Short mmCIF file of C-alpha atoms in Angstrom, two decimals:
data_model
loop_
_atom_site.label_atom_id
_atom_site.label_comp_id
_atom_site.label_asym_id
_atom_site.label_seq_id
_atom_site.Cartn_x
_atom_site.Cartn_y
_atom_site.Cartn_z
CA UNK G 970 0.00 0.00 0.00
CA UNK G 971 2.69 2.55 0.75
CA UNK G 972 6.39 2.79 0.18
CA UNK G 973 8.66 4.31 2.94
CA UNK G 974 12.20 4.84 2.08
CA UNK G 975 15.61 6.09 3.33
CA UNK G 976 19.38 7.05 2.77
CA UNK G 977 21.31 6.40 6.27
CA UNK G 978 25.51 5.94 6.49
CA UNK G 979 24.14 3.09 9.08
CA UNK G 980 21.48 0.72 9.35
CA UNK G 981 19.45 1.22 12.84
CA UNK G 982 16.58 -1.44 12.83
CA UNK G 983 15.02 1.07 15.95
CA UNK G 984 14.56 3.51 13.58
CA UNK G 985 12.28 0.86 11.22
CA UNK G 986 10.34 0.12 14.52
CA UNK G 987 9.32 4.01 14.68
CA UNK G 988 8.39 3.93 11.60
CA UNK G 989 6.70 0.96 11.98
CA UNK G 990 4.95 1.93 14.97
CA UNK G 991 3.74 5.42 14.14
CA UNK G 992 2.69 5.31 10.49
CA UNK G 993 -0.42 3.81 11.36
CA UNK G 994 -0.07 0.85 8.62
CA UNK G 995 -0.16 -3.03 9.03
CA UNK G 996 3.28 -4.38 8.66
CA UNK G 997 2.11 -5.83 5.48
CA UNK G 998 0.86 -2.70 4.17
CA UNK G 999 4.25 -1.25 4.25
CA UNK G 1000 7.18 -1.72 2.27
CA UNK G 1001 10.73 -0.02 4.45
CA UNK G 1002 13.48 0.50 1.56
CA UNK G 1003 17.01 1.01 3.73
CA UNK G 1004 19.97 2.90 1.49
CA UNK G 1005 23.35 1.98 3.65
CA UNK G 1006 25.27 4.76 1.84
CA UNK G 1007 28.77 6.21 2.90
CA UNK G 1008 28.03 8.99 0.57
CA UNK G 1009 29.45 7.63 -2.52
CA UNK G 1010 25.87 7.51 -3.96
CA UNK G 1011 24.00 11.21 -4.28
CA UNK G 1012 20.42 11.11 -3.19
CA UNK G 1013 18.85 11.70 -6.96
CA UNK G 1014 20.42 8.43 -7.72
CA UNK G 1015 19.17 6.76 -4.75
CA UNK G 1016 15.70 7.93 -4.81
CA UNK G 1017 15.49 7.45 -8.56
CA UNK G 1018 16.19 3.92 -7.57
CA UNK G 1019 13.10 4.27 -5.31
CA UNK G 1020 10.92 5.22 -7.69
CA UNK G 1021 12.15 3.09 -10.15
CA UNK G 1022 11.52 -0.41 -7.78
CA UNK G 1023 9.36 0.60 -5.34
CA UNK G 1024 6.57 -1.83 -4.96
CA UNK G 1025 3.92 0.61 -3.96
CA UNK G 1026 3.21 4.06 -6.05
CA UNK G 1027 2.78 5.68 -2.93
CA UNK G 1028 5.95 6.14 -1.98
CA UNK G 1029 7.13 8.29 0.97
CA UNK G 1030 11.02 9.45 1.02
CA UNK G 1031 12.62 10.60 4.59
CA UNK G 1032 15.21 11.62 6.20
CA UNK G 1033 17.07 9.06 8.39
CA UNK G 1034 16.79 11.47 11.85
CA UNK G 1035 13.59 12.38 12.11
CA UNK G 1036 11.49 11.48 15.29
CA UNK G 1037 7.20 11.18 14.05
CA UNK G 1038 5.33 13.22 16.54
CA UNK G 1039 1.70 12.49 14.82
CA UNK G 1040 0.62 8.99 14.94
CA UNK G 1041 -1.16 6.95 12.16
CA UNK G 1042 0.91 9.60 9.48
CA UNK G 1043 1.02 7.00 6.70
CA UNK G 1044 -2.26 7.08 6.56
CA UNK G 1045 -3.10 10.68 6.45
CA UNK G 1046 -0.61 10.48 3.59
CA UNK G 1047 -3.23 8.19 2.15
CA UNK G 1048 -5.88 9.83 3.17
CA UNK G 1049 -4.60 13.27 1.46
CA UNK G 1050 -3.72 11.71 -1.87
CA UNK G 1051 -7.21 10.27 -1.99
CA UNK G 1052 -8.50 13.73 -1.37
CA UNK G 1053 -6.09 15.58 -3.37
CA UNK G 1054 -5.98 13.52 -6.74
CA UNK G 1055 -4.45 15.90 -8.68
CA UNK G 1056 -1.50 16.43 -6.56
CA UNK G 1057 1.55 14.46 -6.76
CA UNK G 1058 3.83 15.18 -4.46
CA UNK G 1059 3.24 16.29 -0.68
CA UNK G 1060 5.71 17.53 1.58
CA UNK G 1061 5.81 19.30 5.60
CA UNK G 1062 7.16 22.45 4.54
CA UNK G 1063 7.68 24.54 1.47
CA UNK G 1064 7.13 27.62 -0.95
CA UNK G 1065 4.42 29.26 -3.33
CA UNK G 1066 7.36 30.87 -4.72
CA UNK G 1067 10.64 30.26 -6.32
CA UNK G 1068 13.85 32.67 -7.53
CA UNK G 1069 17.28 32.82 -8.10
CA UNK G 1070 17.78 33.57 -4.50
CA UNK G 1071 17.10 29.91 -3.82
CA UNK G 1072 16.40 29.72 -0.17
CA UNK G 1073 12.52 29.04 -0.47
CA UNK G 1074 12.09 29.63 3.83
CA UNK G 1075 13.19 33.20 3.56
CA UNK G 1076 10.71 33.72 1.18
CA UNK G 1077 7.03 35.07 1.72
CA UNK G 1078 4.57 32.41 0.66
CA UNK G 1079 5.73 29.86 3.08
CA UNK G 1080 3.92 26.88 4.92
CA UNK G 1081 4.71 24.05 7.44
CA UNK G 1082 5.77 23.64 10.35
CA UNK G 1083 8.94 21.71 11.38
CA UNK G 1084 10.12 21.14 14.67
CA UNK G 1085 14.04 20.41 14.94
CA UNK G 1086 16.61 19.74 17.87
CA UNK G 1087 19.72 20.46 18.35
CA UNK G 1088 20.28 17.55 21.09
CA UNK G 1089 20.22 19.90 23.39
CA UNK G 1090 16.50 22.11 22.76
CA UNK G 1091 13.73 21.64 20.68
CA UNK G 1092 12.00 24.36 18.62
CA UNK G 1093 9.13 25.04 15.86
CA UNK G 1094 10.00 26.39 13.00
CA UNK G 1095 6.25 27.48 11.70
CA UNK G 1096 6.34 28.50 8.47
CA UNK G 1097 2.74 29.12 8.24
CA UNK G 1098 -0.13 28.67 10.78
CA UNK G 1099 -1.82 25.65 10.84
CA UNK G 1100 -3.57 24.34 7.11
CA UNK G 1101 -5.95 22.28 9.22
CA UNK G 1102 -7.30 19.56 6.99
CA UNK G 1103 -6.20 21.58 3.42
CA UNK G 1104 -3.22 21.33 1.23
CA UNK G 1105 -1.26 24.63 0.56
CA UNK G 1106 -0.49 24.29 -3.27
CA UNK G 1107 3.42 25.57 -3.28
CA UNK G 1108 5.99 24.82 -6.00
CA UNK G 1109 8.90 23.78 -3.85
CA UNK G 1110 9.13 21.41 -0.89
CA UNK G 1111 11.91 19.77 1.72
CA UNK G 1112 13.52 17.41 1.13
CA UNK G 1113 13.57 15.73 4.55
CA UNK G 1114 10.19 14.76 3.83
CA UNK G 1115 8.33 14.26 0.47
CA UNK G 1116 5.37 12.15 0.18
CA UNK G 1117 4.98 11.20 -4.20
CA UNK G 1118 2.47 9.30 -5.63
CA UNK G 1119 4.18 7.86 -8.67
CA UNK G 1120 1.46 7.67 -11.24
CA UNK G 1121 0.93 11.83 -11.14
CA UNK G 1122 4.69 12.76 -11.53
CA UNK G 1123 5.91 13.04 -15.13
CA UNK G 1124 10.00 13.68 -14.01
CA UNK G 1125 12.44 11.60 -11.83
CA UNK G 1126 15.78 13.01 -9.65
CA UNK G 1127 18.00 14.55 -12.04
CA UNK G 1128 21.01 12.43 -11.26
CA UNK G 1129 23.36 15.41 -12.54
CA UNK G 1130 22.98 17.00 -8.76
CA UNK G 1131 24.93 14.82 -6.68
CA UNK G 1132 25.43 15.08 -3.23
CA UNK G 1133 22.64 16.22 -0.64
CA UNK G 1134 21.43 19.70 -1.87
CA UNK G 1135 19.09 21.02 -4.04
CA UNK G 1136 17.51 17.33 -5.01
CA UNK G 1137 13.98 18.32 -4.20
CA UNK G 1138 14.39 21.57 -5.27
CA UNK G 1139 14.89 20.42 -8.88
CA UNK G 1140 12.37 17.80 -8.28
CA UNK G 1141 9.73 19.98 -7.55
CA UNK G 1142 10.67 22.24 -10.21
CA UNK G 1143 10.61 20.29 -13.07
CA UNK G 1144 7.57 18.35 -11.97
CA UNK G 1145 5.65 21.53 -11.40
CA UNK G 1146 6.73 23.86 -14.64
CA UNK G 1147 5.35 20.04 -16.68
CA UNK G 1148 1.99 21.98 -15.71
CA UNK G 1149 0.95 18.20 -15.17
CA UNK G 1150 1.76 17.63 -11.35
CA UNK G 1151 0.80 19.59 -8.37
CA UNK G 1152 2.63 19.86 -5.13
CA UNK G 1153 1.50 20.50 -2.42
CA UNK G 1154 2.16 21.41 1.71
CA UNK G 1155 0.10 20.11 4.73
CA UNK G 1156 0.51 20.71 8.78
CA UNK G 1157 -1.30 17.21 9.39
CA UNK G 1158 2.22 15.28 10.35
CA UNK G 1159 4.11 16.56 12.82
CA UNK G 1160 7.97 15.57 13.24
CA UNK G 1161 11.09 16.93 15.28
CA UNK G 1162 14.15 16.61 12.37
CA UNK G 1163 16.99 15.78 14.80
CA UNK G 1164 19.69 17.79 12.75
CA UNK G 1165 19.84 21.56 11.42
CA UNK G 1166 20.87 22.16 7.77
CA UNK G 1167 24.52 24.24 7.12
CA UNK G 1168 25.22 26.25 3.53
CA UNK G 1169 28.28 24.62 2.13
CA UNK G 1170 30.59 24.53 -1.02
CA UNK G 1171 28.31 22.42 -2.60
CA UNK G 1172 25.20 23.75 -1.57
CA UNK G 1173 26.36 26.83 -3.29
CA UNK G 1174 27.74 24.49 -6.74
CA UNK G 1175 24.23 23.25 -7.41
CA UNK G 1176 22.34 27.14 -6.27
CA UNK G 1177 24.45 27.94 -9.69
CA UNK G 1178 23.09 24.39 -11.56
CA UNK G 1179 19.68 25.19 -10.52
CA UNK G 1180 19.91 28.74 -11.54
CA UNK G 1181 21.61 28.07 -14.78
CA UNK G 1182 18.34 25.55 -15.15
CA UNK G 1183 15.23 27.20 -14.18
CA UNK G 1184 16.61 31.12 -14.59
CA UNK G 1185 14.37 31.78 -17.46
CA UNK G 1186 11.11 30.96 -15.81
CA UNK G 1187 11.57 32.96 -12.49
CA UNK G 1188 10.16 34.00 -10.75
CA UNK G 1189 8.18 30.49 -10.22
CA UNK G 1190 5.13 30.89 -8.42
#
């Protein structure tokens, strides 16, 4: 019934069992895909991987430190894409709106609501007040969690980002500008993402990529 995959530098069968026990799904409703990668592999060629063998075409993608604060998510991911037929992809957090500046949360049109730790502290960061039972329609989502159903998406990963940045970025992108896929944002699952994202060397290498890619039709929105 659903798909739940992950890229992790070590397997941690504890973290199977949370997924396990807060999805809200019958063990034999749910397929777990596990990526042991040492970061020889990017994450476009990974997921394309997903999406390419997944048994399921509802097929959820996550980070490998996030703790699931809502129970029974998996199926409000259901529930939403059942709703919502036209959308095809379905994230926590993300933006209406898309330029060369690249960093969709210091943008306008946000939504979500993310809670992260440091190990030490936990905090919200809220996007957008609560969507209640809607979906935001947005043209960018996280990565760290991305909910696709694969019979509305008409792109894969574009395996020419490698590394860890930017991969749902382009995603979304070049689903979206198809005119063929909607995204979309909802504040039904909440989650505490147990790391905080830095702006590196390569973060800035694929900024120029996506630019170079999308420039033309900015500002997205």
């Amino acid at each position: 019934m659903i798909t739940i995959a992950y890229s992790t530098r070590e397997y941690n069968s504890d973290y199977d069992k949370h997924i396990l026990d807060t999805c809200g799904l019958n063990i034999d409703e749910i397929e777990i895909l596990t990526y042991v990668n040492d970061g020889s592999k990017s994450l476009t060629t990974i997921y394309n991987d997903v999406l390419k063998n997944a048994t399921n075409d509802k097929i959820i993608l996550i980070h490998d430190d996030l703790e699931f604060l809502t129970k029974d998510w998996g199926k409000i991911v259901l529930d939403l894409f059942e709703r919502y037929t036209e959308y095809g992809v379905i994230g926590i957090a993300g933006s209406a709106y898309f330029d060369s500046e690249a960093m969709w949360w210091k943008y306008q049109n946000i939504y979500g609501q993310v809670y992260h730790t440091d190990g030490a502290k936990v905090w919200c960061s809220k996007f957008s007040n609560s969507l209640k039972d809607k979906l935001k329609e947005v043209v960018v989502i996280d990565g760290l969690f991305m909910a696709i159903d694969r019979t509305k998406i008409k792109k894969d990963f574009n395996e020419s980002l490698t590394g860890f940045h930017f991969y749902d970025i382009d995603f979304c992108l070049r689903n979206y500008l198809t005119e063929e896929t909607k995204i979309g944002v909802t504040t039904l699952i909440q989650l505490i993402h147990k790391s905080v994202g830095k702006l590196n060397n390569e973060w800035l290498l694929n900024k120029i990529k996506i630019n170079n890619t999308y420039g033309i039709h900015y500002p997205i929105k």
